[in-house]
Tab-separated table of N, CA and C in Angstrom:
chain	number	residue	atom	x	y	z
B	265	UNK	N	11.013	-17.214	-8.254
B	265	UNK	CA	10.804	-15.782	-8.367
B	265	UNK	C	11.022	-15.078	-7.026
B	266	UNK	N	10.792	-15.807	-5.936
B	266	UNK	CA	11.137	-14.908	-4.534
B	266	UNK	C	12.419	-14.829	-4.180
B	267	UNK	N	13.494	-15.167	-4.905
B	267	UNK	CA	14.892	-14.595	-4.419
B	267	UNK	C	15.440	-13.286	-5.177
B	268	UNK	N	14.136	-13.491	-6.674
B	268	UNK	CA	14.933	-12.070	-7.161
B	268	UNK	C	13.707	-11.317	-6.735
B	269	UNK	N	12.594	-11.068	-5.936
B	269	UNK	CA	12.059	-9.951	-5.418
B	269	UNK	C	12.682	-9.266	-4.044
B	270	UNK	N	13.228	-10.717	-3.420
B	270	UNK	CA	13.903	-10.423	-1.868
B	270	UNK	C	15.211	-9.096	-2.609
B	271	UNK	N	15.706	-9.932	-3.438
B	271	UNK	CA	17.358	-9.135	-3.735
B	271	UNK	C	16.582	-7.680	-4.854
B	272	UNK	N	15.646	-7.765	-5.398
B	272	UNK	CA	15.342	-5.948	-6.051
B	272	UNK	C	15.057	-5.397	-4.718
B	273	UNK	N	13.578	-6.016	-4.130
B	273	UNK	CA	13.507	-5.022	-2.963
B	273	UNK	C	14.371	-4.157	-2.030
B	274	UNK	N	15.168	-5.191	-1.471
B	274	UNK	CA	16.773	-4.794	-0.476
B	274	UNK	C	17.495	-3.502	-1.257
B	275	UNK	N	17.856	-4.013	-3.141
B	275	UNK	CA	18.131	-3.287	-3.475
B	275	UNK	C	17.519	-1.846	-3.602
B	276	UNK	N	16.334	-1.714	-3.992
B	276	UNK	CA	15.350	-0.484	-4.122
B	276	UNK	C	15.247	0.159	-2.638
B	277	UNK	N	14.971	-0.411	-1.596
B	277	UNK	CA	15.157	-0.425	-0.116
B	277	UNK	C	16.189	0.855	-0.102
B	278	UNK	N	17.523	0.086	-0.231
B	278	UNK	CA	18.649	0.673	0.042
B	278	UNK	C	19.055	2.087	-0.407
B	279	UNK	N	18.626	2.027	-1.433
B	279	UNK	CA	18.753	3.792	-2.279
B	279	UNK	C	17.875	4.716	-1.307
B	280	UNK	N	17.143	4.359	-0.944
B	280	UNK	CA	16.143	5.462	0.117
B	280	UNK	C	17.063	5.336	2.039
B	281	UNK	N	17.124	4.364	2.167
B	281	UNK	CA	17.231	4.148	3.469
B	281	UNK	C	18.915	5.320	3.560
B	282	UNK	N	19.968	5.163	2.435
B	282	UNK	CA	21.213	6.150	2.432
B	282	UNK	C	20.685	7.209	2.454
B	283	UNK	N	19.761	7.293	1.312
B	283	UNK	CA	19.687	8.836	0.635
B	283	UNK	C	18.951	9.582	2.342
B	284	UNK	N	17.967	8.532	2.871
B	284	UNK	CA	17.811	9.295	4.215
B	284	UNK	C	18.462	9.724	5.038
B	285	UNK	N	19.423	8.422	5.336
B	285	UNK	CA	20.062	9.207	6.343
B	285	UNK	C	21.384	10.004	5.858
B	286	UNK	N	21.476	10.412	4.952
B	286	UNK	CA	22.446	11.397	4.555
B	286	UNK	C	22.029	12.628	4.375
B	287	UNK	N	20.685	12.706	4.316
B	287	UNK	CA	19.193	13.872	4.800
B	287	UNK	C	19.281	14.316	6.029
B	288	UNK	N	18.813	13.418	7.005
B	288	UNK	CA	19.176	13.767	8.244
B	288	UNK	C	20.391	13.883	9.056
B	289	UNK	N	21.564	13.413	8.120
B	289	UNK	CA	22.878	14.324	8.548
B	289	UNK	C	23.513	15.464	8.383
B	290	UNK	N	22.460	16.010	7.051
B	290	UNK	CA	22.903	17.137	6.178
B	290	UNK	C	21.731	17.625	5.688
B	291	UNK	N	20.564	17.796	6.832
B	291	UNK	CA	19.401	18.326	5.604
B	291	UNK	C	19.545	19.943	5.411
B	292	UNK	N	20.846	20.753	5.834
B	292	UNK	CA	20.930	22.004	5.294
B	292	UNK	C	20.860	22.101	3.789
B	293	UNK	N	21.567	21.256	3.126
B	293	UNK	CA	21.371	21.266	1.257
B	293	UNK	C	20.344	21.111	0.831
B	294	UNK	N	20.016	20.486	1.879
B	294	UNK	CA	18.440	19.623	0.665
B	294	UNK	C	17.337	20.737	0.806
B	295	UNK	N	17.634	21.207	2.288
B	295	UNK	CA	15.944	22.205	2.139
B	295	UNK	C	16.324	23.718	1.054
B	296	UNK	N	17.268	23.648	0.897
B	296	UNK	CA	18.023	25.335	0.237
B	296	UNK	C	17.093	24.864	-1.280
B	297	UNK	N	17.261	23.473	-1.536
B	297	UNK	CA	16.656	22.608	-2.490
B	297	UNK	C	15.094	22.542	-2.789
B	298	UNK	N	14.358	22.108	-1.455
B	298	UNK	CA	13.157	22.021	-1.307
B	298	UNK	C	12.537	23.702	-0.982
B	299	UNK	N	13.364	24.490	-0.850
B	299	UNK	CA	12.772	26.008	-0.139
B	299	UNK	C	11.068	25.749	-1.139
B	300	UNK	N	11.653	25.668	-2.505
B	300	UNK	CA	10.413	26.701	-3.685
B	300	UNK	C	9.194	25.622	-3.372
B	301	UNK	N	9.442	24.551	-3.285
B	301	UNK	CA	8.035	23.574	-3.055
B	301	UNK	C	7.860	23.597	-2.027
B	302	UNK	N	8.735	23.836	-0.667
B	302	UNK	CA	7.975	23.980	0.770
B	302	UNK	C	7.497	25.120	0.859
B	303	UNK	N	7.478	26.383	0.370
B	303	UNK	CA	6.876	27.621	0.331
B	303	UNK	C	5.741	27.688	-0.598
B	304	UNK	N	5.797	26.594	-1.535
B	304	UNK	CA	4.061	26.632	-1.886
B	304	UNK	C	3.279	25.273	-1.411
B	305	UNK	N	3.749	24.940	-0.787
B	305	UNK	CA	2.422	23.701	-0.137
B	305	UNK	C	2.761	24.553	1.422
B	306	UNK	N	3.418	25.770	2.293
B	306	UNK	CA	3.178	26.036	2.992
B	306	UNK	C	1.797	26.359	3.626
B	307	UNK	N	0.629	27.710	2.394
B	307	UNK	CA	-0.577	27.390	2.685
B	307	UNK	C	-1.212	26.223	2.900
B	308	UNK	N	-0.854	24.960	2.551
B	308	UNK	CA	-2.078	24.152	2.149
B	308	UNK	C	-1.644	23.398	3.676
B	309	UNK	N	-0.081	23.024	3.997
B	309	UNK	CA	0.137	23.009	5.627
B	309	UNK	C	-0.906	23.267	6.663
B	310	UNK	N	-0.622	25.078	6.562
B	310	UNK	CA	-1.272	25.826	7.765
B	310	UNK	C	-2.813	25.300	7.590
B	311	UNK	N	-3.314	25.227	6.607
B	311	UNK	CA	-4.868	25.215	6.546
B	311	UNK	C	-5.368	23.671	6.792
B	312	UNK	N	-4.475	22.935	6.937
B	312	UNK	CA	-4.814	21.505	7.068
B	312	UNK	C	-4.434	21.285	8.679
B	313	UNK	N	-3.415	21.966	9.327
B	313	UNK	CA	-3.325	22.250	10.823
B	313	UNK	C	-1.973	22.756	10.854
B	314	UNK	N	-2.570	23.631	11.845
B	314	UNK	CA	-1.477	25.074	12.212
B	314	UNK	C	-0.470	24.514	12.921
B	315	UNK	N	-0.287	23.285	13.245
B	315	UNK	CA	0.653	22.534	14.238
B	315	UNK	C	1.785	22.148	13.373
B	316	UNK	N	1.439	21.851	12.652
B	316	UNK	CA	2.258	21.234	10.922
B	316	UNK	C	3.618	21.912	10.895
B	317	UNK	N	4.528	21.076	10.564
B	317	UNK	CA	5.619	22.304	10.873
B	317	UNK	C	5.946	22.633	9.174
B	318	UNK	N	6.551	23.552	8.705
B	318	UNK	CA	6.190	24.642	7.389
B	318	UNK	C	7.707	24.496	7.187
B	319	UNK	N	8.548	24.648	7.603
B	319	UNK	CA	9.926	25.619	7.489
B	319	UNK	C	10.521	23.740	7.040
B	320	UNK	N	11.424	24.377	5.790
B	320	UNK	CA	11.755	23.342	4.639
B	320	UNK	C	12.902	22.044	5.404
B	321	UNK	N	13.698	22.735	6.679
B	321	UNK	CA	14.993	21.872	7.849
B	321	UNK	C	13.853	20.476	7.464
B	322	UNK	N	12.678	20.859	8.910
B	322	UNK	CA	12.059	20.124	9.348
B	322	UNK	C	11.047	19.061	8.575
B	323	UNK	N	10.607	19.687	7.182
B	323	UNK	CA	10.356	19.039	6.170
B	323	UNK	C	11.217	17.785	5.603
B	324	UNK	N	12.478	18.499	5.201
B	324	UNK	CA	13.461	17.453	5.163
B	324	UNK	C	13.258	16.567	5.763
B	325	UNK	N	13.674	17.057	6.898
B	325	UNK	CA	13.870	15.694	8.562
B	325	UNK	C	12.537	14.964	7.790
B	326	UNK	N	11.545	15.068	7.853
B	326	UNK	CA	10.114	14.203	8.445
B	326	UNK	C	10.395	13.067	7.403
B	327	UNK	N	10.991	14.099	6.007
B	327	UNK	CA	10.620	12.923	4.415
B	327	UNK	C	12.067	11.970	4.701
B	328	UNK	N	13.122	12.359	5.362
B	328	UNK	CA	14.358	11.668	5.527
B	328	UNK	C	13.725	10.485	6.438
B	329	UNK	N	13.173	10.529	7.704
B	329	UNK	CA	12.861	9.430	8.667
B	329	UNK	C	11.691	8.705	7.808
B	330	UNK	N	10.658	9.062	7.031
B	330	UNK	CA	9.560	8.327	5.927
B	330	UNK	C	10.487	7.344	5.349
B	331	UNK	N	11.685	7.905	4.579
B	331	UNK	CA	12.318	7.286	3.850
B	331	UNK	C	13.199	6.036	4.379
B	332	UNK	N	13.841	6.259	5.413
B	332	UNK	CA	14.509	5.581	6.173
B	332	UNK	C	13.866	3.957	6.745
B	333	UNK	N	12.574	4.925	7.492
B	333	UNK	CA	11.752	3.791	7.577
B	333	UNK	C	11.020	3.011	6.839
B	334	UNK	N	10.555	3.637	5.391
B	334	UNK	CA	9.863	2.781	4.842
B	334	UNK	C	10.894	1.456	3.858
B	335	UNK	N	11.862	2.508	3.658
B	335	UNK	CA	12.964	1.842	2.949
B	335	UNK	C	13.533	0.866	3.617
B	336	UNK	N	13.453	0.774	5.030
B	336	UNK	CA	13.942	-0.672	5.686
B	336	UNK	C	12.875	-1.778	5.479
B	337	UNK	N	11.614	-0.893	5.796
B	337	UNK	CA	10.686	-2.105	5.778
B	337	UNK	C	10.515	-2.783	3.984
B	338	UNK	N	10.791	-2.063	3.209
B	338	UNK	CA	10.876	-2.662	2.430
B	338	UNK	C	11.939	-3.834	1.679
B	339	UNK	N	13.274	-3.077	2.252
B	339	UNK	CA	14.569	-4.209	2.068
B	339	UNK	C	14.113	-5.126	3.112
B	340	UNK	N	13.558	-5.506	3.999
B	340	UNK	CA	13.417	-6.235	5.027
B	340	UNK	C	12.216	-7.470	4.609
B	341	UNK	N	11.288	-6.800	3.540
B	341	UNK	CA	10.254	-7.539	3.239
B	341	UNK	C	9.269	-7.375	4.365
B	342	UNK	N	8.687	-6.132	4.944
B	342	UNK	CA	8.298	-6.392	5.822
B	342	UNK	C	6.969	-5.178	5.000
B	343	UNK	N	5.889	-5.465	5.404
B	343	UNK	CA	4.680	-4.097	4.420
B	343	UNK	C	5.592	-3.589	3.511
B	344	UNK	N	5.396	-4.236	2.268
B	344	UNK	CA	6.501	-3.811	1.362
B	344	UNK	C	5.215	-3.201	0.351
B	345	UNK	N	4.313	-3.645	0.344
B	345	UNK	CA	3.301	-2.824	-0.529
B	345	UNK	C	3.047	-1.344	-0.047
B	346	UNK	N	2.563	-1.452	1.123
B	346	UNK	CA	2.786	0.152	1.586
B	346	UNK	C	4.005	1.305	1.772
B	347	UNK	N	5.132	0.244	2.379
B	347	UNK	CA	6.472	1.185	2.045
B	347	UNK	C	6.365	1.384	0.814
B	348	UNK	N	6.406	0.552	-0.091
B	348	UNK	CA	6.487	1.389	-1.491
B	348	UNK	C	5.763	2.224	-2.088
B	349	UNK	N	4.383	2.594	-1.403
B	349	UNK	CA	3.839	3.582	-1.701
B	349	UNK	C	3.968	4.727	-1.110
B	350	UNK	N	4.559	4.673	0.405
B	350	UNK	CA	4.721	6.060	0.522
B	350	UNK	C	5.961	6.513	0.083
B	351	UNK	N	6.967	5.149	-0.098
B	351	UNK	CA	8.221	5.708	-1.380
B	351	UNK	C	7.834	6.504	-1.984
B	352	UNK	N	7.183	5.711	-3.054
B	352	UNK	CA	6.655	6.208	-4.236
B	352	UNK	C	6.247	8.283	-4.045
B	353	UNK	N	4.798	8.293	-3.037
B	353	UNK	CA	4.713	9.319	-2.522
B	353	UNK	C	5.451	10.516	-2.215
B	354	UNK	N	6.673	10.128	-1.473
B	354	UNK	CA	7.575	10.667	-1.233
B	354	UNK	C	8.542	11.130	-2.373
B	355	UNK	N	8.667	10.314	-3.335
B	355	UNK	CA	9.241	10.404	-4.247
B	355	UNK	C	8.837	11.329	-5.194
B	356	UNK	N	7.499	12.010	-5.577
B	356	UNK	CA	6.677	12.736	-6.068
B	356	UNK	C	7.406	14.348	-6.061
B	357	UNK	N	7.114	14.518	-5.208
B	357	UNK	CA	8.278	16.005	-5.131
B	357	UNK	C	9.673	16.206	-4.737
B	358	UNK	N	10.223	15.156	-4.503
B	358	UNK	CA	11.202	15.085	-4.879
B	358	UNK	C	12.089	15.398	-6.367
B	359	UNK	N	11.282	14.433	-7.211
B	359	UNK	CA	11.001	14.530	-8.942
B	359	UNK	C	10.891	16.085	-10.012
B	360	UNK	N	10.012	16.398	-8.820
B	360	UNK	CA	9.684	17.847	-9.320
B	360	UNK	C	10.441	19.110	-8.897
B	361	UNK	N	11.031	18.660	-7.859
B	361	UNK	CA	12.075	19.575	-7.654
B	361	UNK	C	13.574	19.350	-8.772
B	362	UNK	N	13.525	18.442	-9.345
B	362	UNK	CA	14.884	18.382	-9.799
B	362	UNK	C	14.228	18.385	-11.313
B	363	UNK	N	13.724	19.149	-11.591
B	363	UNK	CA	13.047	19.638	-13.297
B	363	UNK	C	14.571	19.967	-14.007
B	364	UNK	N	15.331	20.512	-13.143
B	364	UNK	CA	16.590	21.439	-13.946
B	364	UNK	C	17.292	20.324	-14.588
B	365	UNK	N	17.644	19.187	-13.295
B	365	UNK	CA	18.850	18.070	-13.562
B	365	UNK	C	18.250	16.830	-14.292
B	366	UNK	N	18.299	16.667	-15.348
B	366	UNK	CA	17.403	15.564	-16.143
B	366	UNK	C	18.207	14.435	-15.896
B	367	UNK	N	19.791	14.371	-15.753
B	367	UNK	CA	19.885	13.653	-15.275
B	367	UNK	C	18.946	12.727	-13.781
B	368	UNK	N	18.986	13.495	-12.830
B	368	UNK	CA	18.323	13.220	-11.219
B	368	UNK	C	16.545	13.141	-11.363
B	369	UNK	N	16.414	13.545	-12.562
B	369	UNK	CA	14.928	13.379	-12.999
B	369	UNK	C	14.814	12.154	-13.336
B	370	UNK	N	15.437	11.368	-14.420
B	370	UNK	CA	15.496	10.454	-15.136
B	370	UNK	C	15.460	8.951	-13.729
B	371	UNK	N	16.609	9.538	-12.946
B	371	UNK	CA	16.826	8.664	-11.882
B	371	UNK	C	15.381	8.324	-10.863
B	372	UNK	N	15.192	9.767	-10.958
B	372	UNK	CA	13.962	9.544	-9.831
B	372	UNK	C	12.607	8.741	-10.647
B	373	UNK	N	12.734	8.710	-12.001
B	373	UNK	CA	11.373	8.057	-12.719
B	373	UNK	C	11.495	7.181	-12.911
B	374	UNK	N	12.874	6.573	-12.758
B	374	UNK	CA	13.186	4.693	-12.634
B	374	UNK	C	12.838	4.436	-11.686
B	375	UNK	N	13.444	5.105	-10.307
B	375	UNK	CA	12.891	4.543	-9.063
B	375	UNK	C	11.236	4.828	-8.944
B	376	UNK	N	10.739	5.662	-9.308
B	376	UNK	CA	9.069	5.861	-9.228
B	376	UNK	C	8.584	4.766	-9.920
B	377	UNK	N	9.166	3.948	-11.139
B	377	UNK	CA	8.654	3.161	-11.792
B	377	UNK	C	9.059	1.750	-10.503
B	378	UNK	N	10.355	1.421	-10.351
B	378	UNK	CA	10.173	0.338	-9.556
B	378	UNK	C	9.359	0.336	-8.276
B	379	UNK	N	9.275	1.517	-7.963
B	379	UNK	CA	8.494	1.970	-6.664
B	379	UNK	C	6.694	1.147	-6.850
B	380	UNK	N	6.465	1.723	-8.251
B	380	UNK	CA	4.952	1.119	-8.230
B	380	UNK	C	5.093	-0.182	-8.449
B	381	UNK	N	5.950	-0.377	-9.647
B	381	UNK	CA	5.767	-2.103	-9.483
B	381	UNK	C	6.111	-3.030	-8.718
B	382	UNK	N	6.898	-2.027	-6.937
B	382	UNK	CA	6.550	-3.067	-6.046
B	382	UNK	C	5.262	-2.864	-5.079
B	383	UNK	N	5.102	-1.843	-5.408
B	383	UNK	CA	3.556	-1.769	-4.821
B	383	UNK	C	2.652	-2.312	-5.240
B	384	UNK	N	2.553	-2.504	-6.573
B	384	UNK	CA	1.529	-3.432	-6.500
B	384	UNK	C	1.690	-4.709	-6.934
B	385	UNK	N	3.155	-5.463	-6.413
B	385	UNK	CA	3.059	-6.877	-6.754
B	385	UNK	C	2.557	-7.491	-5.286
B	386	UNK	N	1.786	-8.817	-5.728
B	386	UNK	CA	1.016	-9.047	-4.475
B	386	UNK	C	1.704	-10.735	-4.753
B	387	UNK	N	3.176	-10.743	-4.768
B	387	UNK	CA	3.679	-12.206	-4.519
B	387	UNK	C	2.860	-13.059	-5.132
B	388	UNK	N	1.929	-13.205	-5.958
B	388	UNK	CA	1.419	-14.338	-6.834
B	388	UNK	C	0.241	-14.234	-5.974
B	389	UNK	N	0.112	-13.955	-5.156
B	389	UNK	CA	-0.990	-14.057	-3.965
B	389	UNK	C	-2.315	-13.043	-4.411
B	390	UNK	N	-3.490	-13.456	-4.272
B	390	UNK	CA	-4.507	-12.944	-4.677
B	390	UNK	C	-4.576	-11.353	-4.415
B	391	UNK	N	-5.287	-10.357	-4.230
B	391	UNK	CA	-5.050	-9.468	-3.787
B	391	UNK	C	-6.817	-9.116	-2.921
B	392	UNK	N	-6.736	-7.876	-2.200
B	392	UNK	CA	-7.828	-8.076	-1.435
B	392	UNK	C	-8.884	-7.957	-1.765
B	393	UNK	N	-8.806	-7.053	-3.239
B	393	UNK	CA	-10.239	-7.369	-4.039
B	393	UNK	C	-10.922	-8.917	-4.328
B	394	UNK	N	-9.738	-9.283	-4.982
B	394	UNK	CA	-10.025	-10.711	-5.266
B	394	UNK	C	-11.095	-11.483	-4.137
B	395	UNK	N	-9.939	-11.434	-3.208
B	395	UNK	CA	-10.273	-12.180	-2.371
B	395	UNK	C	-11.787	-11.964	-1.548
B	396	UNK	N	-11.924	-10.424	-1.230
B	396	UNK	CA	-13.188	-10.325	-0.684
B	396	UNK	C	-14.179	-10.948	-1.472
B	397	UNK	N	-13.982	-10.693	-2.990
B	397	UNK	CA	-15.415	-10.884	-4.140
B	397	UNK	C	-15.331	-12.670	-4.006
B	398	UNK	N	-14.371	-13.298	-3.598
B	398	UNK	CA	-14.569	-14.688	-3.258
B	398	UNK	C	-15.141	-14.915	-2.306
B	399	UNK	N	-14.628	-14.655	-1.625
B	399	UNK	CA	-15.325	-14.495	0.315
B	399	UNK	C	-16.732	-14.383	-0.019
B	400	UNK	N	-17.466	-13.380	-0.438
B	400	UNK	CA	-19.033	-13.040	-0.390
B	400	UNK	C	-19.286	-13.782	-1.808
B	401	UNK	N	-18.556	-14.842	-2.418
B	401	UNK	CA	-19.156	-15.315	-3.493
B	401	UNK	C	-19.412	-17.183	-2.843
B	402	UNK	N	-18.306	-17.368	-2.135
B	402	UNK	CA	-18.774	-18.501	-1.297
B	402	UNK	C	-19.553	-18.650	-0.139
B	403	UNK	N	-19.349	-17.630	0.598
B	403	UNK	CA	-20.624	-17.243	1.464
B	403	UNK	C	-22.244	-17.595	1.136
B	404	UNK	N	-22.535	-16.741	-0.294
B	404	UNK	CA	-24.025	-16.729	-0.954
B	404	UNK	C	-23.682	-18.247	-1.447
B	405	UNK	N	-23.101	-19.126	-1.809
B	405	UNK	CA	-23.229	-20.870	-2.392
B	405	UNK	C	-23.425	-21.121	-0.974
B	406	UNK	N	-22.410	-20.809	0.274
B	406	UNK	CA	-22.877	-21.662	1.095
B	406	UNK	C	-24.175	-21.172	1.862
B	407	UNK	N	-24.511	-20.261	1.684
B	407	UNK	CA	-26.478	-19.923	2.186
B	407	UNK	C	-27.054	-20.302	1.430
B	408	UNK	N	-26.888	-20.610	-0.169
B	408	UNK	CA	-28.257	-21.190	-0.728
B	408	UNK	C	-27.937	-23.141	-0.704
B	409	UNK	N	-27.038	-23.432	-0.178
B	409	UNK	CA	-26.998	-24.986	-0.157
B	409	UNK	C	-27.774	-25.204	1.376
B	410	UNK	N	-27.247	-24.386	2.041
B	410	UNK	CA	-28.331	-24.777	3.483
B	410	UNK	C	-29.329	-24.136	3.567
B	411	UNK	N	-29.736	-23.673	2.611
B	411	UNK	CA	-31.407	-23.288	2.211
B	411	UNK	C	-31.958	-24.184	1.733
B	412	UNK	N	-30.891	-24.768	0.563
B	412	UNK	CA	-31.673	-25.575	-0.060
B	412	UNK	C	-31.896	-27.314	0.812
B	413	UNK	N	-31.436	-27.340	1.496
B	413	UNK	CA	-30.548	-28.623	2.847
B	413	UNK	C	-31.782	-28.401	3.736
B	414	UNK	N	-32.150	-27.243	4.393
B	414	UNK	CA	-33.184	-27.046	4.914
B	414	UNK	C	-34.467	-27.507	4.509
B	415	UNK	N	-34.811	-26.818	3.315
B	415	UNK	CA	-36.358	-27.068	2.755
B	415	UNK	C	-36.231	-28.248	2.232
B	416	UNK	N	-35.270	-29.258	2.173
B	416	UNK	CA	-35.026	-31.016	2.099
B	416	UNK	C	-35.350	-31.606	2.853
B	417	UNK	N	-35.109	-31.174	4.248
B	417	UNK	CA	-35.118	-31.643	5.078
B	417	UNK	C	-36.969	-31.538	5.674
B	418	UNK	N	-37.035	-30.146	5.596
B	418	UNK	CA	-38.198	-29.840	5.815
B	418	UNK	C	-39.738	-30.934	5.522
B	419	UNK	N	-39.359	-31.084	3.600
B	419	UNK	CA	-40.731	-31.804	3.427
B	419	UNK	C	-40.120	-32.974	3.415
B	420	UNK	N	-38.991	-33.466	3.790
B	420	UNK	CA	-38.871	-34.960	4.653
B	420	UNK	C	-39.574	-34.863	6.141
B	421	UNK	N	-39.153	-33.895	6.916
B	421	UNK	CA	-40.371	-33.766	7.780
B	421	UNK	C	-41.869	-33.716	8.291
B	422	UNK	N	-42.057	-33.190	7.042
B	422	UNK	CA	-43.444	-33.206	6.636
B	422	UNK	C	-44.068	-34.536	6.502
B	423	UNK	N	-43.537	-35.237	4.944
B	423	UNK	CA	-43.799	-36.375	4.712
B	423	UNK	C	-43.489	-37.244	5.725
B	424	UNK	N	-42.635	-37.460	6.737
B	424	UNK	CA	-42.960	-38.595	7.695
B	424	UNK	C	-43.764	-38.450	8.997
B	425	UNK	N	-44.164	-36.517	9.267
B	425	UNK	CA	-45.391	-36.510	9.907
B	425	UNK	C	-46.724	-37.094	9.524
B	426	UNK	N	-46.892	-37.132	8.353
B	426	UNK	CA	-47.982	-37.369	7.471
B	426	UNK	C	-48.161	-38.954	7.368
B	427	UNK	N	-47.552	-39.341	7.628
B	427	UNK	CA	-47.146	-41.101	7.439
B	427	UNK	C	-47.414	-41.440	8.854
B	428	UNK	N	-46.909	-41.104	9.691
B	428	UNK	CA	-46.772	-41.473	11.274
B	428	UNK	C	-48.238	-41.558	11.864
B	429	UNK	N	-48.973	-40.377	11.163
B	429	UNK	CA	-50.034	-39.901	11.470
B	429	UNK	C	-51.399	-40.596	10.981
B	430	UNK	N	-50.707	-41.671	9.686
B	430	UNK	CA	-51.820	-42.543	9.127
B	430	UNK	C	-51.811	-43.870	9.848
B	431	UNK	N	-50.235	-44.027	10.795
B	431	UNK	CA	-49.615	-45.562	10.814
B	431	UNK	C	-50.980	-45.621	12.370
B	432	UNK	N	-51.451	-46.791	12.391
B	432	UNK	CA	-52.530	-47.586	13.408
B	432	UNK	C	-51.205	-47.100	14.761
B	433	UNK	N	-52.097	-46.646	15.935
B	433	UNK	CA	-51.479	-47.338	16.973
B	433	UNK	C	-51.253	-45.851	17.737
């Protein structure tokens, strides 16, 4: 199973890592694109910090380099659970901007779909819930075996004070 996750990932990877940098060679189209959704999450920008940059160029840019980068790390196999979520993320309004083209809709809800199901494949490998509720489940066996190892030991202690204490001499 790990040669066809290496070869989807790379593949899924790759559609973001172009589509970026063909963003940041040309993000004049895309923001003319993004204007109507960067002008209403503009309030929610300013009010989250005035530093934030608002104007749709620079928007572009930020989601083009997200993409770029997460999309390598994911063809790369490298935090491929998290690249794919801020894929995924990223991918969110993207989706919603293209309501008109059902074609580019359709596209973007395949990739949103492979997006989650590489986010949350955890390689056969437990995941961190799992694993913690194991962790603190062997922990409490191994405190009540040397509890119980202890107070064994204990009235063996006892009992051969008690003996020592009867023996002549």
């Amino acid at each position: 199973m790990r040669p066809v996750r290496t070869v989807a990932r790379a593949l899924l990877g790759s559609i973001f890592v172009l589509d970026g940098i063909r963003a940041l060679t040309s993000p004049e189209k895309r923001a003319e694109a993004a204007r109507p959704l960067a002008d209403r999450i503009r309030p929610t920008l300013e009010r989250a910090d005035p530093r934030l940059p608002t104007d749709p160029v620079t928007l572009v840019r930020v989601k083009a380099v997200a993409d770029v980068v997460a999309g390598l790390a994911l063809a790369t196999g490298r935090f491929t659970r998290p690249s794919a979520a801020v894929l995924a993320a990223g991918l969110v309004p993207h989706t919603l901007s293209d309501r008109g083209n059902r074609d580019e809709m359709l596209r973007d809800l395949g990739l949103l779909g492979g997006l989650l199901l590489a986010a949350a494949d955890t390689e056969g490998r437990p995941g961190l819930r799992y694993r913690t509720s194991h962790a603190v489940q062997r922990s409490r066996r191994s405190a009540r075996r040397t509890l119980r190892t202890a107070r064994r030991e204990a009235r063996i202690a006892a009992v051969s004070a008690v003996t020592a204490r009867k023996l002549p001499g």
